[in-house]
CSV table of C-alpha atoms in Angstrom, one decimal:
chain,number,residue,atom,x,y,z
B,25,MET,CA,-4.7,3.1,-24.8
B,26,PRO,CA,-3.0,6.1,-26.4
B,27,GLU,CA,-5.9,8.4,-25.7
B,28,ARG,CA,-9.2,8.6,-23.8
B,29,PHE,CA,-12.5,7.5,-25.1
B,30,GLY,CA,-14.6,10.2,-26.7
B,31,GLY,CA,-11.7,12.6,-27.1
B,32,ALA,CA,-11.5,13.5,-23.3
B,33,HIS,CA,-8.3,15.1,-22.2
B,34,LEU,CA,-5.9,13.3,-19.8
B,35,PRO,CA,-5.7,15.1,-16.5
B,36,HIS,CA,-3.0,17.7,-15.7
B,37,ILE,CA,-0.8,16.4,-12.9
B,38,GLU,CA,1.4,18.4,-10.5
B,39,ALA,CA,3.6,17.3,-7.6
B,40,ILE,CA,3.4,18.9,-4.2
B,41,ASP,CA,6.8,18.6,-2.6
B,42,LEU,CA,6.1,17.9,1.1
B,43,ARG,CA,9.6,18.9,2.0
B,44,ARG,CA,8.9,22.5,1.0
B,45,GLU,CA,5.2,23.0,1.1
B,46,GLY,CA,3.9,20.4,3.5
B,47,PRO,CA,0.8,20.7,5.7
B,48,PRO,CA,0.8,22.3,9.1
B,49,ARG,CA,1.8,20.1,12.1
B,50,GLY,CA,-0.9,17.6,12.8
B,51,ARG,CA,-2.5,18.0,9.4
B,52,PHE,CA,-2.0,15.9,6.2
B,53,ILE,CA,-3.5,17.9,3.4
B,54,ALA,CA,-1.1,20.4,2.0
B,55,PRO,CA,-2.3,24.1,1.6
B,56,ARG,CA,-2.1,24.0,-2.2
B,57,LEU,CA,-4.2,20.8,-2.3
B,58,ALA,CA,-6.7,22.3,0.2
B,59,GLU,CA,-7.0,25.5,-2.0
B,60,ALA,CA,-7.6,23.4,-5.1
B,61,VAL,CA,-10.4,21.5,-3.3
B,62,LYS,CA,-11.9,24.8,-2.3
B,63,ILE,CA,-11.9,26.1,-5.8
B,64,ALA,CA,-13.4,22.8,-7.1
B,65,LEU,CA,-16.2,23.0,-4.6
B,66,GLU,CA,-16.9,26.6,-5.6
B,67,ARG,CA,-17.3,25.5,-9.2
B,68,GLY,CA,-19.8,22.9,-8.2
B,69,GLU,CA,-17.3,20.1,-9.0
B,70,GLN,CA,-16.3,17.0,-7.0
B,71,ALA,CA,-13.0,16.2,-5.5
B,72,LEU,CA,-11.4,12.8,-4.6
B,73,LEU,CA,-8.8,12.5,-1.9
B,74,PHE,CA,-7.0,9.2,-2.1
B,75,LEU,CA,-5.1,7.5,0.7
B,76,ASN,CA,-4.5,3.8,0.5
B,77,ARG,CA,-4.6,3.2,4.2
B,78,ARG,CA,-7.7,2.0,6.1
B,79,GLY,CA,-8.7,3.1,9.5
B,80,TYR,CA,-7.9,6.2,11.5
B,81,ALA,CA,-4.1,5.8,12.1
B,82,PRO,CA,-1.6,3.1,11.4
B,83,LEU,CA,0.0,3.3,14.8
B,84,THR,CA,-1.0,4.2,18.4
B,85,LEU,CA,1.6,4.9,21.1
B,86,CYS,CA,1.8,6.2,24.6
B,87,ARG,CA,3.3,9.7,24.7
B,88,HIS,CA,4.4,9.1,28.3
B,89,CYS,CA,6.6,5.9,27.9
B,90,GLY,CA,6.6,5.3,24.1
B,91,HIS,CA,4.7,2.0,24.3
B,92,ARG,CA,3.3,0.9,20.8
B,93,PHE,CA,0.3,-1.3,20.4
B,94,ALA,CA,1.4,-4.3,18.4
B,95,CYS,CA,-0.5,-7.5,17.3
B,96,GLN,CA,0.0,-10.4,19.7
B,97,ASN,CA,0.0,-12.8,16.7
B,98,CYS,CA,1.9,-10.8,14.0
B,99,ASP,CA,4.9,-8.6,13.4
B,100,ALA,CA,2.6,-5.6,12.8
B,101,TRP,CA,1.2,-2.6,14.6
B,102,LEU,CA,-2.4,-2.4,15.5
B,103,VAL,CA,-4.4,0.0,13.3
B,104,ASP,CA,-6.7,2.5,15.1
B,105,HIS,CA,-10.2,2.1,13.7
B,106,ARG,CA,-12.0,4.9,15.4
B,107,PHE,CA,-15.4,4.4,13.8
B,108,LYS,CA,-15.4,0.8,15.3
B,109,ARG,CA,-13.6,1.8,18.5
B,110,ARG,CA,-11.1,-1.0,17.9
B,111,LEU,CA,-7.4,-1.5,17.4
B,112,VAL,CA,-7.1,-4.0,14.6
B,113,CYS,CA,-4.5,-6.1,12.9
B,114,HIS,CA,-4.9,-6.1,9.2
B,115,HIS,CA,-3.0,-9.4,8.8
B,116,CYS,CA,-4.8,-11.8,11.2
B,117,GLY,CA,-7.9,-9.9,12.2
B,118,PHE,CA,-7.0,-9.7,15.9
B,119,SER,CA,-8.7,-6.7,17.5
B,120,MET,CA,-9.1,-5.1,20.9
B,121,PRO,CA,-10.8,-2.0,22.4
B,122,PRO,CA,-8.4,0.9,23.2
B,123,PRO,CA,-7.6,0.5,26.9
B,124,GLU,CA,-8.2,3.4,29.3
B,125,LYS,CA,-4.6,3.2,30.6
B,126,CYS,CA,-1.3,2.3,29.0
B,127,PRO,CA,-0.5,-1.4,29.7
B,128,LYS,CA,3.1,-0.6,30.3
B,129,CYS,CA,3.2,2.6,32.4
B,130,GLU,CA,-0.5,2.7,33.4
B,131,THR,CA,-0.8,6.4,32.5
B,132,ALA,CA,-4.4,7.3,31.5
B,133,GLY,CA,-5.2,9.4,28.5
B,134,SER,CA,-1.7,9.3,27.1
B,135,PHE,CA,-2.4,7.7,23.7
B,136,VAL,CA,-1.6,9.5,20.5
B,137,ALA,CA,-2.4,8.5,16.9
B,138,CYS,CA,0.5,8.5,14.5
B,139,GLY,CA,0.0,9.0,10.8
B,140,PRO,CA,-3.2,9.2,8.8
B,141,GLY,CA,-5.8,6.7,7.6
B,142,VAL,CA,-8.9,7.6,5.6
B,143,GLU,CA,-11.0,8.0,8.8
B,144,ARG,CA,-8.5,10.6,10.1
B,145,LEU,CA,-8.5,12.3,6.7
B,146,GLU,CA,-12.3,12.7,7.0
B,147,GLU,CA,-11.9,14.4,10.3
B,148,GLU,CA,-9.5,16.9,8.7
B,149,VAL,CA,-11.7,17.5,5.7
B,150,ALA,CA,-14.7,18.2,8.0
B,151,ALA,CA,-12.6,20.9,9.7
B,152,LEU,CA,-11.4,22.4,6.4
B,153,PHE,CA,-14.8,22.2,4.6
B,154,PRO,CA,-17.5,22.1,7.2
B,155,ASP,CA,-20.3,22.5,4.6
B,156,ALA,CA,-19.1,19.9,2.2
B,157,ARG,CA,-20.9,16.6,1.8
B,158,VAL,CA,-18.2,14.0,2.4
B,159,LEU,CA,-18.2,10.2,1.8
B,160,VAL,CA,-15.5,7.7,2.8
B,161,LEU,CA,-15.1,4.7,0.6
B,162,SER,CA,-13.2,1.9,2.4
B,163,SER,CA,-13.8,-1.8,2.6
B,164,ASP,CA,-13.9,-1.6,6.4
B,165,LEU,CA,-16.9,0.7,6.2
B,166,ILE,CA,-19.1,-1.0,3.6
B,167,ALA,CA,-21.2,-3.7,5.0
B,168,THR,CA,-22.8,-5.1,1.8
B,169,ILE,CA,-22.3,-4.9,-2.0
B,170,GLU,CA,-25.7,-3.2,-2.2
B,171,ARG,CA,-24.5,-0.5,0.1
B,172,MET,CA,-21.4,0.1,-2.0
B,173,ARG,CA,-23.5,0.4,-5.2
B,174,GLN,CA,-25.8,2.9,-3.4
B,175,GLU,CA,-22.8,5.0,-2.4
B,176,LEU,CA,-21.3,4.9,-5.8
B,177,ALA,CA,-24.6,6.0,-7.3
B,178,GLU,CA,-24.8,8.9,-4.9
B,179,ILE,CA,-21.4,10.1,-6.2
B,180,GLU,CA,-22.4,9.7,-9.8
B,181,GLN,CA,-25.6,11.7,-9.1
B,182,GLY,CA,-23.6,14.6,-7.6
B,183,LEU,CA,-24.9,14.1,-4.0
B,184,VAL,CA,-21.4,14.0,-2.7
B,185,ASP,CA,-18.8,16.9,-2.8
B,186,ILE,CA,-15.7,15.2,-1.5
B,187,VAL,CA,-14.9,11.5,-1.8
B,188,ILE,CA,-12.2,10.0,0.5
B,189,GLY,CA,-11.1,6.6,-0.6
B,190,THR,CA,-8.7,3.7,-0.6
B,191,GLN,CA,-7.8,1.6,-3.7
B,192,LEU,CA,-11.5,0.7,-3.7
B,193,VAL,CA,-12.0,3.9,-5.9
B,194,ALA,CA,-9.0,3.3,-8.1
B,195,LYS,CA,-10.6,1.9,-11.2
B,196,GLY,CA,-13.8,0.8,-12.8
B,197,HIS,CA,-15.8,3.9,-11.8
B,198,HIS,CA,-17.1,6.9,-13.8
B,199,PHE,CA,-17.9,10.0,-11.8
B,200,PRO,CA,-19.0,12.8,-14.3
B,201,LYS,CA,-18.5,15.7,-11.9
B,202,LEU,CA,-15.1,14.6,-10.5
B,203,ASN,CA,-12.4,16.9,-11.9
B,204,LEU,CA,-9.9,16.9,-9.0
B,205,VAL,CA,-7.9,14.1,-7.5
B,206,GLY,CA,-5.4,14.5,-4.6
B,207,ILE,CA,-3.1,11.7,-3.7
B,208,VAL,CA,-2.4,12.4,0.0
B,209,ASP,CA,0.6,10.1,0.3
B,210,ALA,CA,2.0,9.2,-3.1
B,211,ASP,CA,5.1,7.5,-1.7
B,212,LEU,CA,3.2,5.0,0.4
B,213,GLY,CA,3.8,2.0,-1.8
B,214,LEU,CA,7.4,2.7,-2.8
B,215,SER,CA,9.2,1.5,0.4
B,216,ASN,CA,7.7,-2.0,1.1
B,217,GLY,CA,10.7,-4.0,0.0
B,218,ASP,CA,9.0,-5.5,-3.1
B,219,PRO,CA,11.0,-5.2,-6.3
B,220,ARG,CA,7.7,-4.6,-8.1
B,221,ALA,CA,6.9,-1.6,-5.8
B,222,ALA,CA,7.5,1.0,-8.4
B,223,GLU,CA,5.5,-0.7,-11.1
B,224,ARG,CA,2.5,-1.3,-8.8
B,225,THR,CA,2.7,2.3,-7.5
B,226,PHE,CA,2.7,3.7,-11.0
B,227,GLN,CA,-0.3,1.5,-12.0
B,228,LEU,CA,-2.3,2.4,-8.9
B,229,LEU,CA,-1.7,6.2,-9.0
B,230,HIS,CA,-2.2,6.4,-12.7
B,231,GLN,CA,-5.6,4.7,-12.3
B,232,VAL,CA,-6.6,6.9,-9.4
B,233,VAL,CA,-5.6,10.2,-11.1
B,234,GLY,CA,-7.5,8.9,-14.2
B,235,ARG,CA,-10.8,9.3,-12.3
B,236,ALA,CA,-10.5,13.1,-12.9
B,237,GLY,CA,-11.9,14.9,-15.9
B,238,ARG,CA,-13.5,11.9,-17.6
B,239,GLU,CA,-16.5,13.9,-18.8
B,240,GLN,CA,-16.6,17.6,-17.9
B,241,GLY,CA,-13.5,19.8,-18.7
B,242,ARG,CA,-10.0,18.7,-18.0
B,243,GLY,CA,-9.1,17.1,-14.7
B,244,VAL,CA,-6.3,18.0,-12.4
B,245,GLY,CA,-4.3,15.6,-10.1
B,246,TYR,CA,-2.0,16.5,-7.2
B,247,LEU,CA,0.6,14.1,-5.9
B,248,GLN,CA,1.8,14.9,-2.3
B,249,THR,CA,5.3,13.4,-2.2
B,250,HIS,CA,8.6,13.6,-0.5
B,251,GLN,CA,10.3,12.3,-3.7
B,252,PRO,CA,9.1,14.4,-6.7
B,253,GLU,CA,12.3,13.4,-8.5
B,254,HIS,CA,11.5,9.7,-8.3
B,255,PRO,CA,11.0,8.0,-11.7
B,256,VAL,CA,7.5,7.1,-10.8
B,257,MET,CA,6.5,10.6,-9.9
B,258,ARG,CA,8.3,12.2,-12.9
B,259,ALA,CA,6.5,9.8,-15.3
B,260,LEU,CA,3.1,10.4,-13.8
B,261,ILE,CA,3.6,14.2,-13.9
B,262,ALA,CA,4.7,14.0,-17.6
B,263,ALA,CA,2.0,11.4,-18.4
B,264,ASP,CA,4.8,9.4,-19.9
B,265,ARG,CA,4.4,5.7,-19.4
B,266,ASP,CA,7.3,5.0,-21.8
B,267,ALA,CA,9.7,7.0,-19.6
B,268,PHE,CA,8.7,5.0,-16.6
B,269,TYR,CA,9.0,1.7,-18.5
B,270,GLY,CA,12.4,2.7,-19.8
B,271,SER,CA,13.8,3.5,-16.3
B,272,GLU,CA,12.2,0.4,-14.7
B,273,ILE,CA,13.3,-2.0,-17.3
B,274,GLU,CA,16.8,-0.7,-17.2
B,275,LEU,CA,16.9,-1.2,-13.4
B,276,ARG,CA,15.5,-4.8,-13.7
B,277,GLU,CA,18.1,-5.7,-16.3
B,278,LYS,CA,20.9,-4.5,-14.1
B,279,THR,CA,19.6,-6.5,-11.1
B,280,LEU,CA,18.5,-9.6,-13.2
B,281,TYR,CA,15.0,-9.3,-11.8
B,282,PRO,CA,12.1,-10.6,-14.0
B,283,PRO,CA,11.7,-10.5,-16.9
B,284,PHE,CA,15.6,-10.7,-17.3
B,285,GLY,CA,16.0,-13.3,-14.7
B,286,ARG,CA,14.0,-15.9,-12.7
B,287,LEU,CA,13.2,-15.5,-9.0
B,288,ALA,CA,11.7,-17.8,-6.5
B,289,SER,CA,10.7,-17.4,-2.9
B,290,MET,CA,10.8,-20.1,-0.3
B,291,VAL,CA,9.1,-19.3,3.0
B,292,ILE,CA,9.4,-21.6,6.0
B,293,SER,CA,7.0,-21.0,8.8
B,294,GLY,CA,6.5,-22.6,12.2
B,295,GLY,CA,5.3,-22.0,15.7
B,296,ASP,CA,8.8,-22.1,17.3
B,297,LYS,CA,11.3,-19.5,16.0
B,298,HIS,CA,14.4,-21.6,16.8
B,299,ASP,CA,13.1,-24.7,15.0
B,300,THR,CA,11.9,-22.7,12.0
B,301,GLU,CA,15.2,-20.9,11.5
B,302,GLY,CA,17.1,-24.2,12.0
B,303,PHE,CA,15.1,-26.0,9.3
B,304,ALA,CA,15.5,-23.0,7.0
B,305,ARG,CA,19.3,-23.2,7.4
B,306,ARG,CA,19.3,-27.0,6.8
B,307,LEU,CA,17.2,-26.4,3.7
B,308,ALA,CA,19.6,-23.8,2.4
B,309,GLY,CA,22.6,-26.1,3.0
B,310,ALA,CA,20.9,-28.8,0.9
B,311,ALA,CA,20.7,-26.5,-2.2
B,312,PRO,CA,22.4,-28.1,-5.3
B,313,ARG,CA,25.6,-26.3,-6.3
B,314,ASP,CA,25.3,-24.4,-9.6
B,315,ASP,CA,27.3,-21.4,-10.7
B,316,GLU,CA,24.2,-19.9,-12.3
B,317,VAL,CA,22.1,-19.9,-9.2
B,318,ARG,CA,22.3,-17.6,-6.2
B,319,VAL,CA,20.6,-18.7,-3.0
B,320,LEU,CA,20.1,-15.7,-0.6
B,321,GLY,CA,19.2,-16.3,3.1
B,322,PRO,CA,17.6,-17.6,5.1
B,323,ALA,CA,16.6,-14.3,6.7
B,324,GLU,CA,13.4,-13.2,8.5
B,325,ALA,CA,10.7,-12.4,6.0
B,326,PRO,CA,9.5,-8.8,5.9
B,327,LEU,CA,6.5,-10.0,7.9
B,328,ALA,CA,8.4,-12.2,10.3
B,329,LEU,CA,5.5,-13.2,12.4
B,330,VAL,CA,1.9,-13.8,11.0
B,331,ARG,CA,-0.9,-15.5,12.9
B,332,GLY,CA,1.5,-16.8,15.5
B,333,ARG,CA,3.9,-18.4,13.0
B,334,TYR,CA,7.5,-17.3,12.6
B,335,ARG,CA,8.6,-16.9,8.9
B,336,PHE,CA,12.0,-17.2,7.3
B,337,ARG,CA,12.6,-16.7,3.6
B,338,LEU,CA,15.1,-17.9,1.0
B,339,LEU,CA,15.3,-16.1,-2.3
B,340,VAL,CA,16.6,-18.0,-5.4
B,341,LYS,CA,17.9,-16.0,-8.4
B,342,ALA,CA,18.8,-17.5,-11.8
B,343,PRO,CA,19.2,-16.3,-15.4
B,344,ARG,CA,16.1,-16.2,-17.6
B,345,ALA,CA,17.1,-19.3,-19.7
B,346,PHE,CA,17.8,-21.4,-16.6
B,347,ASP,CA,15.3,-24.2,-15.7
B,348,LEU,CA,14.5,-22.9,-12.2
B,349,SER,CA,11.5,-25.1,-11.7
B,350,GLY,CA,13.6,-28.2,-12.4
B,351,TYR,CA,16.3,-27.0,-10.1
B,352,LEU,CA,13.8,-26.5,-7.3
B,353,ARG,CA,12.2,-29.9,-7.9
B,354,ASP,CA,15.7,-31.6,-7.6
B,355,TRP,CA,16.5,-29.5,-4.5
B,356,LEU,CA,13.3,-30.3,-2.6
B,357,ALA,CA,13.5,-34.0,-3.6
B,358,ALA,CA,16.8,-34.4,-1.8
B,359,ALA,CA,16.3,-31.8,0.9
B,360,PRO,CA,15.1,-32.6,4.5
B,361,LYS,CA,11.3,-32.6,4.8
B,362,PRO,CA,9.5,-30.2,7.2
B,363,LYS,CA,8.2,-32.1,10.2
B,364,GLY,CA,5.5,-31.4,12.8
B,365,LYS,CA,4.0,-27.9,12.4
B,366,LEU,CA,6.7,-26.6,10.0
B,367,LYS,CA,5.4,-25.5,6.6
B,368,LEU,CA,7.3,-24.8,3.4
B,369,GLU,CA,5.8,-22.5,0.6
B,370,VAL,CA,7.5,-22.1,-2.8
B,371,ASP,CA,6.6,-19.4,-5.2
B,372,VAL,CA,8.4,-19.1,-8.6
B,373,ASP,CA,8.6,-15.5,-9.9
B,374,PRO,CA,6.6,-14.5,-6.8
B,375,GLN,CA,3.9,-11.9,-7.1
B,376,SER,CA,4.3,-11.0,-3.4
B,377,PHE,CA,7.5,-10.5,-1.4
B,378,LEU,CA,5.9,-10.4,2.0
């Protein structure tokens, strides 16, 4: 839509360069954002602090020996969920209570939380604004859909001063008194290895900042970022979707990513790493020869171990006019078949690159 319904203004957006005006050590809200929240509260308005990371901290380590708590089933760190008093894997659901001593060096009381989640952000907000009414909206903390509706109604009625939320608050909500949105880590989705990372980050942050100023006055959004010069950040600040589209489409054309090329992902998974990699290599060796097709890999998938299964990935690139589906059908018909507990997944123009 070229403009907002009812003639409402689009929010004014500013970047907070964390390289120059970042928060004090151990804090995650920059002084300029904290001051903006203070002013909003003094005006009787609401503020939203957005961080798309559940839990208290994404990593827990021992400050004595450096041991990091990792999932026993996945290639992932355990997330500290302090409200539940559990260390949780967000991929397979494995969880454990925080031990009293480090399992490696047996030092007691040596654990340190690294990085912020929404629970840790609530702790900081409570210290900065002790009189504010704060609500955390995260899927981990909402037991039922009725409870979520009740909490959303409380925000709409002005019973909450500061909302702290994950992507649960990104779209579909109308908060009349909300005029300030602060994105605590705007760079979070830009470095996950997905060619669609920039597009998805732009969509998500555009939706989140759009919660501000939908009814009363003109909203303001702050993007805390280490990359204010990134095309996503520049386009958001300028409210220029066409500029982002232009830079993104140019990059995709150069790299022949969709929509200028076709892309398929083949993921081989199994309980034994050696057997899984060996089958992936045999599968790659059986690929039909075609000058228009590039077969990349096999290599470990970005998430190399999930639920106790090792994962290797092949990427297949071809021009847009090429019949990639037919190529894959011919390849798989002549290729060796996975045996035992090996599993092959094929995704043409994949939506996820994990």
